[in-house]
XYZ file of C-alpha atoms in Angstrom:
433
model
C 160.748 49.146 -40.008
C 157.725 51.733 -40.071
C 154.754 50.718 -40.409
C 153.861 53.064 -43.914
C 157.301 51.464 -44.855
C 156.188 47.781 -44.665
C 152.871 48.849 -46.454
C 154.763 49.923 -48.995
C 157.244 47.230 -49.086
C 154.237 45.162 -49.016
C 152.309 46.814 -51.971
C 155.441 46.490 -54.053
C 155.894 42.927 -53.333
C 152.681 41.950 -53.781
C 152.112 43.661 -57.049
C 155.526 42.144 -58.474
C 154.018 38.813 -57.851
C 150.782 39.226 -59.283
C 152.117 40.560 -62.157
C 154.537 37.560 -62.851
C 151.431 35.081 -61.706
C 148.761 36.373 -63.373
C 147.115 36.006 -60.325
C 145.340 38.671 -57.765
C 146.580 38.181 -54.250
C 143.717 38.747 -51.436
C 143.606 41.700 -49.033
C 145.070 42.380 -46.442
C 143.412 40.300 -43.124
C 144.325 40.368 -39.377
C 145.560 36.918 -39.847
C 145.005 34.217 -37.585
C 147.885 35.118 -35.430
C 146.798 36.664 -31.734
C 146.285 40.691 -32.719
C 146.033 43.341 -30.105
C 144.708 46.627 -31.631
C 146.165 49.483 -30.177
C 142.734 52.107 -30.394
C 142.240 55.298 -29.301
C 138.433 56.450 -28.829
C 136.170 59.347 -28.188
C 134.713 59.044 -24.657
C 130.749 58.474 -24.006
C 130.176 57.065 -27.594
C 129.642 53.235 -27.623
C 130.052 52.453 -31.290
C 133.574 52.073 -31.561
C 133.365 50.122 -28.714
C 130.292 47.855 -30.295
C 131.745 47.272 -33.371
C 135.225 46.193 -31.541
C 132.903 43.541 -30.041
C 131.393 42.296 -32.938
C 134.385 42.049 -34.683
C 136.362 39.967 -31.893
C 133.135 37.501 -32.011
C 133.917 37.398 -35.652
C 137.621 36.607 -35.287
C 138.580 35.470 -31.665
C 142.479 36.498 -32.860
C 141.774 39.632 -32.197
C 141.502 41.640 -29.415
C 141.175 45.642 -28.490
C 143.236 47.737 -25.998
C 141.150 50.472 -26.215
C 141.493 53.767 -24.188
C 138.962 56.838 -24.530
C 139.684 60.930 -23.890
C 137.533 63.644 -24.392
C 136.856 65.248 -27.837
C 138.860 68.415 -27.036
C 141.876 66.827 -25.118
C 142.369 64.592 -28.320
C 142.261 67.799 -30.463
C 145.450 68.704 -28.129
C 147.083 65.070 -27.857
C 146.899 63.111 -30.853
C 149.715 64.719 -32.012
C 151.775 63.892 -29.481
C 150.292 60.302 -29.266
C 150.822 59.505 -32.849
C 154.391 60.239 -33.159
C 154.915 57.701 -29.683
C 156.413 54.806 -30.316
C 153.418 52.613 -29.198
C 150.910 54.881 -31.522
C 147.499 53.684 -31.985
C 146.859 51.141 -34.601
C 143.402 52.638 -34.813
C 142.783 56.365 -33.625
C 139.697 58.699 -34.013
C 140.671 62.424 -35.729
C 139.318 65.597 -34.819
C 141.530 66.640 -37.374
C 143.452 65.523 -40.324
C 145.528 68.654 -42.344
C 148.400 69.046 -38.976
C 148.406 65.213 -38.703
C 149.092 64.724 -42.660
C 151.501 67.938 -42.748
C 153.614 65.979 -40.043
C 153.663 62.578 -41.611
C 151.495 61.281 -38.587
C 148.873 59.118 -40.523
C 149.028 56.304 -42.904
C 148.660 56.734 -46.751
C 145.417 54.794 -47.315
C 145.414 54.528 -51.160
C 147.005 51.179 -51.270
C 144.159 49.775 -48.901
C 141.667 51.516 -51.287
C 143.065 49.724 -54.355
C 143.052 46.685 -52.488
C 139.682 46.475 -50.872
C 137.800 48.269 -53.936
C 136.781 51.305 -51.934
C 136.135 52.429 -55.566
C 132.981 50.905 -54.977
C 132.005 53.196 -52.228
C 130.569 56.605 -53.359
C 132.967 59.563 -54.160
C 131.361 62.292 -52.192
C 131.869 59.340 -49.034
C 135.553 59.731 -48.983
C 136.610 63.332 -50.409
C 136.445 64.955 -46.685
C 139.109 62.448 -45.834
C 141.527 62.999 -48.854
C 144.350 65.299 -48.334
C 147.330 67.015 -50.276
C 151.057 66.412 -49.784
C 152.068 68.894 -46.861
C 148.512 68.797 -45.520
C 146.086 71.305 -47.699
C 143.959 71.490 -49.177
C 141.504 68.814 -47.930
C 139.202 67.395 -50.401
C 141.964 66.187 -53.169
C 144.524 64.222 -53.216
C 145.293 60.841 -50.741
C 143.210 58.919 -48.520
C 144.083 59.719 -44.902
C 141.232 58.103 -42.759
C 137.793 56.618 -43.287
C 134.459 57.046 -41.988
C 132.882 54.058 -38.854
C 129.799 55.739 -40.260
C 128.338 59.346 -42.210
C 126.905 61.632 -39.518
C 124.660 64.530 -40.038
C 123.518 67.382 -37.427
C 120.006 69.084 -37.053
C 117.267 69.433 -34.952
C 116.066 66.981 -32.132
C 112.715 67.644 -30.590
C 110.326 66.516 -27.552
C 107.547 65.228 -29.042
C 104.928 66.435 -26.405
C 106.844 69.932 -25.643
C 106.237 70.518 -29.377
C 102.690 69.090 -29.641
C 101.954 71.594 -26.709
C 103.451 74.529 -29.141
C 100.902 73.189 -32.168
C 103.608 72.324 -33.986
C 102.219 69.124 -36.214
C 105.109 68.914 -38.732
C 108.469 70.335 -38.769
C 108.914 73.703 -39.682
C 109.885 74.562 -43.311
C 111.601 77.662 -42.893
C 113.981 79.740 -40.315
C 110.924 81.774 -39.842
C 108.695 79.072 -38.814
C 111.305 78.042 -36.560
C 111.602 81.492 -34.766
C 107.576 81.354 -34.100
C 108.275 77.852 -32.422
C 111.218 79.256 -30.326
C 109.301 82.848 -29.635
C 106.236 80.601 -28.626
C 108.255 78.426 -26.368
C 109.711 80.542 -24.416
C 106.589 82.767 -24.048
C 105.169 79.544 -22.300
C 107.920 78.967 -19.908
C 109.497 76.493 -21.508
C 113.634 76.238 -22.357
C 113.325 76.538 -25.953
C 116.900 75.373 -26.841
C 118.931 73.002 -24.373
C 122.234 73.240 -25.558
C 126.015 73.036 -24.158
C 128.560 75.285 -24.737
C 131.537 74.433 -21.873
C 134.837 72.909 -23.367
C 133.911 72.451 -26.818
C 131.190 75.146 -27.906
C 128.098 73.408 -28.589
C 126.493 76.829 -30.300
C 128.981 76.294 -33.144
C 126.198 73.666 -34.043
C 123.477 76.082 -34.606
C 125.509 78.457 -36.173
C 126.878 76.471 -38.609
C 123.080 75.075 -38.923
C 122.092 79.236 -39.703
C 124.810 79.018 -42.005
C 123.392 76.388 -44.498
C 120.238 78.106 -44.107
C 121.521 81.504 -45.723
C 124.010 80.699 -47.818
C 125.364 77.546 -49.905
C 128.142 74.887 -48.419
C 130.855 74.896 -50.958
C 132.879 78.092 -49.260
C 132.102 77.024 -45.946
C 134.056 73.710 -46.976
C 136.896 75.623 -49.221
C 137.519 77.457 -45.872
C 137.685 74.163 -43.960
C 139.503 72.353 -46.426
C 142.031 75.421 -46.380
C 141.316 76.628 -50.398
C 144.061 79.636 -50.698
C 141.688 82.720 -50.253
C 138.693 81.074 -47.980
C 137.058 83.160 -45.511
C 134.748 82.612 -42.503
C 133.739 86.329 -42.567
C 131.485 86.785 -45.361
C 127.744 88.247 -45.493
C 126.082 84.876 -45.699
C 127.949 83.890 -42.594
C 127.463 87.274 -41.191
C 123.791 87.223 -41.045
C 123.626 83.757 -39.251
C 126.104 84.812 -36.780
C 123.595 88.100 -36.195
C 120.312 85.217 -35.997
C 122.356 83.295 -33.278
C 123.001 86.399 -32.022
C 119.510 87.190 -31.865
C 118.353 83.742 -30.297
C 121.091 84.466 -27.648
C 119.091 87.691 -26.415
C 115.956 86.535 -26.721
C 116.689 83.987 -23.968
C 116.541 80.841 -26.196
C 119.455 79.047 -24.743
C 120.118 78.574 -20.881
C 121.144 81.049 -18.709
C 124.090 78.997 -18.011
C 124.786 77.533 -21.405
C 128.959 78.286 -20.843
C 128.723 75.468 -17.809
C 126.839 73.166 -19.445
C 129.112 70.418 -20.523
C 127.799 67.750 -23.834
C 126.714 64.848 -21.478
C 124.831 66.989 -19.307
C 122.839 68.720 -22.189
C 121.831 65.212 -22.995
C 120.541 64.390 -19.509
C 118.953 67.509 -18.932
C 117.270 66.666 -22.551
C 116.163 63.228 -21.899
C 114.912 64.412 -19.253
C 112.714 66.606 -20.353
C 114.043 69.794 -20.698
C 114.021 71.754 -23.794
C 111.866 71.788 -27.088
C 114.845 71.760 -29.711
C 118.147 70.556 -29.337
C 121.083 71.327 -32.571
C 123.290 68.348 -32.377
C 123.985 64.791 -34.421
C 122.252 61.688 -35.470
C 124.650 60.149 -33.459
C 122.291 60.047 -30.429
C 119.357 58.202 -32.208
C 120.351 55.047 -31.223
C 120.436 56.429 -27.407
C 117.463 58.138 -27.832
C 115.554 55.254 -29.197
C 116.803 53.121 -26.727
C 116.415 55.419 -23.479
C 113.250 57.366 -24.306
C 111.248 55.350 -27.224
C 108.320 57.593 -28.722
C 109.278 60.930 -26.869
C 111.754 62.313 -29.165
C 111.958 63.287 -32.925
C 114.348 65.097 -35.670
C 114.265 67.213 -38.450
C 116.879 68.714 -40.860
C 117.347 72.256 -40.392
C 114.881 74.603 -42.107
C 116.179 76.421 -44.817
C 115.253 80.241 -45.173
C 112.840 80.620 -48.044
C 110.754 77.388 -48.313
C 111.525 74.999 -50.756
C 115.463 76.300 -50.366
C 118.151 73.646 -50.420
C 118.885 72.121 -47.470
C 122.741 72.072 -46.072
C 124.107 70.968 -42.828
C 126.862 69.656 -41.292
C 127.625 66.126 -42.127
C 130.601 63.844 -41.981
C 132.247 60.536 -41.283
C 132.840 59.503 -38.281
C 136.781 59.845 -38.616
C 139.084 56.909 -38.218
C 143.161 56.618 -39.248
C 145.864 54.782 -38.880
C 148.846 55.774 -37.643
C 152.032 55.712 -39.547
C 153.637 53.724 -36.569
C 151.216 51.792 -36.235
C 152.249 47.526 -35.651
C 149.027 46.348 -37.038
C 148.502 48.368 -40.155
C 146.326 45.808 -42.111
C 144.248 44.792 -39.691
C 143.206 48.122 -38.479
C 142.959 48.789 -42.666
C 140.595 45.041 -42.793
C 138.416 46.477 -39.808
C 137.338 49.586 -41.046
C 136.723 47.897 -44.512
C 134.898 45.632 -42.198
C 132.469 48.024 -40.640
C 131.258 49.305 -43.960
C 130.756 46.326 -45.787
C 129.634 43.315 -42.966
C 126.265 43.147 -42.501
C 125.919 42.577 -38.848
C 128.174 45.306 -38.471
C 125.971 47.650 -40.650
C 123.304 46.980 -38.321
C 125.293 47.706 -35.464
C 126.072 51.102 -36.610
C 122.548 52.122 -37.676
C 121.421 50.951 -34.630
C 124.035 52.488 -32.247
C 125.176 55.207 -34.442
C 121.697 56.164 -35.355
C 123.649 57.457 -38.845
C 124.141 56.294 -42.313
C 126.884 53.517 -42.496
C 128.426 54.238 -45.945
C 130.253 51.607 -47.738
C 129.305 50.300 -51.681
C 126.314 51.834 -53.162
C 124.837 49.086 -53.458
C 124.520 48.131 -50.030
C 120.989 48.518 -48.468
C 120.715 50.516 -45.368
C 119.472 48.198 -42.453
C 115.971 48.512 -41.752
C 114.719 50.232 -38.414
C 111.891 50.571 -36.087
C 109.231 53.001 -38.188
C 108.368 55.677 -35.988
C 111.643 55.664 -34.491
C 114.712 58.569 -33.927
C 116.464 56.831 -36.331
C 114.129 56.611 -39.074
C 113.828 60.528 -39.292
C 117.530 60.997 -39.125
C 118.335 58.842 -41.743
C 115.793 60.315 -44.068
C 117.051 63.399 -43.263
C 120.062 62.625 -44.653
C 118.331 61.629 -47.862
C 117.439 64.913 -47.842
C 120.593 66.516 -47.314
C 121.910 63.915 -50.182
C 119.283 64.767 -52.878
C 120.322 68.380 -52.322
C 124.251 67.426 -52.090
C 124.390 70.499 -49.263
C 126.772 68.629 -47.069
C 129.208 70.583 -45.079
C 132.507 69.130 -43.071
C 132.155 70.904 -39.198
C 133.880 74.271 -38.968
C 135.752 72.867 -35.970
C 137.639 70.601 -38.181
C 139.052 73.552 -40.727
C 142.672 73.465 -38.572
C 143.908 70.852 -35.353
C 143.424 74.398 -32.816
C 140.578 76.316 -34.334
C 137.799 74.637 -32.235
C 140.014 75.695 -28.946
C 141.090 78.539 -29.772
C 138.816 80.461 -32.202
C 134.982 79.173 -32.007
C 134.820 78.016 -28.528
C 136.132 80.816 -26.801
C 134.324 83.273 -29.117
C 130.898 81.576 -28.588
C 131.228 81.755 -24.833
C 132.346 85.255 -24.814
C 128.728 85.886 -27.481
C 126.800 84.010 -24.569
C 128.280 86.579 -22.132
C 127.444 89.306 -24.313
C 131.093 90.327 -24.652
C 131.540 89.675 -28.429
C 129.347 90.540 -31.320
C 128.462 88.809 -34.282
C 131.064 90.822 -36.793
C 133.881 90.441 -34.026
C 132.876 86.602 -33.745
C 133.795 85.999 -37.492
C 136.524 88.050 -37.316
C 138.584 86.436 -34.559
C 138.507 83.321 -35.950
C 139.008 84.539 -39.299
C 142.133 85.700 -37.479
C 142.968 82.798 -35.619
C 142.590 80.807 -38.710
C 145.256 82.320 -40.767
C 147.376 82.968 -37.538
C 147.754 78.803 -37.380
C 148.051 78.499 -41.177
C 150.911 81.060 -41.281
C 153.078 78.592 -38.565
């Protein structure tokens, strides 16, 4: 029997009995049975990983086969993967719309009934809900849930910085241009960003995005609203100021060979002011380099502006094969709501870790990576200008539409007009299939 069948089954069951009892039945558990956990992670981050660990400590029963790929090969395999007969129990999304469309993922709206995710806020879960047939994102089902609630912006070297006079960070785009402009004019690398395999300038961008216009149709056009567009004036402008930062030498030379993991060595180690990517590498940052590094949110245009960036969950489903349904479903309720767990992922994730409202946040090291990310995305709350990444608006688009657009901007064969366009394109191309 499927697994979404016997989760149904289940639910059906188990609400027949209560109802003739008068009794509520617990949640689902792993059991005390051995459990292997078929799980499918994102290579070079240890979180998954950790929190695996803490939770076999926790309950010996249950262990982890756990294999890792590469962001971009699992944007290309986890269809394939999911509809295997041995599909992951747990499996990290790039994407969610093709996966739904195709009856790949498990309907999580029994779990949430069950576990009282109604307890966690709203604005946590609607990335993650999805319509019958796959769009729009936003409504409708719960598909996946978050190990933790990531935000992108702006790490810095402390002492590259202090060198530029910069004493607090900046408050508008503008300020952030003298910074750059002064940077460079000192022989330093500005920006150190990647932008092989999966375009890392999509982060900036969609950072100059939130900065000139709001995040509600940059999410309608990833959440596939009828009538979203990339290619608007807002959008237009911040493709033009990347654009700009591009010719003015900002980024390396050889930003299209740069791969993610060596950006980060080459910015541990000491090269580059600013770096545009996610609270994700707190944790590693306060652990490798204590003291050197720091983050800001990204500057809005006019000062005082509101503030909008690109956060998310850190995306985890289950598949609808999967031979451990509930406890895959009792881990991930797990993460959010044990403590030691909590402290695991502020500590290693460096990023909020959701869950009831109620919940405090684990306390961290003052001074630390961590502590300016997460009040960063206090920030980014109080001015609800959260944005899902534009790489997540279709299964392809990230392969086929920004990444090979940005590289061909970084060798000055595509403008900013032609940028928006061809994804634009792209975009309704795999919509239309």
């Amino acid at each position: 029997m499927r697994a979404h069948s016997r989760h149904a089954l289940r639910i059906a069951l188990s609400l027949t009995v209560a109802s003739t009892a008068g009794v509520a039945l617990a949640a689902p558990s792993c059991g005390t049975d051995p459990v292997v956990l078929n799980s499918y992670f994102e290579t070079g981050f240890p979180l998954p990983s950790k929190l695996a660990e803490e939770f076999t400590k926790q309950f010996p029963n249950v262990t982890f086969d756990i294999k890792e790929d590469q962001f971009a090969n699992m944007m290309e395999n986890s269809p394939r993967i999911l509809s295997e007969a041995n599909a992951p129990d747990l499996v990290r999304l790039p994407s969610l719309t093709d996966l739904v469309a195709n009856d790949l993922l498990l309907n999580l709206d029994g779990y949430f009934t069950e576990f009282g995710w109604d307890k966690f806020p709203a604005g946590q879960l609607v990335q993650l809900r999805v319509e019958p047939g796959g769009r729009p994102r936003g409504t409708g089902s719960l598909y996946a849930m978050g190990l933790n609630y990531s935000m992108t912006g702006v790490f810095y070297n402390k002492e590259l910085a202090a060198e530029l006079g910069m004493t607090e960070p900046p408050k508008t785009v503008a300020e952030l241009d003298a910074l750059l402009a002064k940077a460079k004019e000192a022989g330093m690398q500005p920006i150190m960003q990647w932008n092989k395999g999966t375009a890392g300038l999509a982060f900036p961008l969609q950072n100059l995005m939130g900065a000139y216009g709001a995040p509600e149709p940059i999410n309608d056009w990833i959440f596939q609203k009828d009538g979203a567009t990339i290619n608007t004036p807002e959008n237009l402008k911040a493709a033009e100021h990347l654009d700009g930062w591009i010719k003015a030498g900002y980024f390396p030379s050889d930003a299209n060979a740069i791969e993610y993991f060596q950006m980060m060595s080459r910015f541990i180690g000491g090269e580059g002011v600013f770096m545009f990517n996610g609270d994700w590498e707190s944790g590693n940052l306060d652990t490798n380099a204590a003291g050197k590094f720091g983050f800001f949110i990204m500057p809005t245009a006019e000062e005082g502006g509101r503030h909008a960036t690109m956060s998310a969950p850190l995306t985890f489903g289950i598949s609808a094969n999967a031979a451990h349904a509930d406890c895959a479903a009792f881990f991930l309720n797990w993460v959010a709501t044990n403590e030691e767990a909590r402290k695991i992922n502020v500590a290693v994730g460096g990023s909020n870790p959701g869950g009831p409202a109620d919940l405090a946040i684990p306390a961290v090291t003052p001074g630390s990576v961590t502590e300016a990310s997460l009040a960063a995305g206090q920030t980014l709350a109080q001015d609800n200008g959260a944005m899902d990444f534009i790489a997540n608006a279709t299964g392809a688009i990230f392969a086929a539409g920004w990444t090979p657009e940005l590289q061909k901007m970084v060798g000055d064969q595509q403008t900013p007009a032609g940028l928006l366009e061809a994804v634009q394109e792209e975009y309704e191309t795999q919509l239309s299939r």
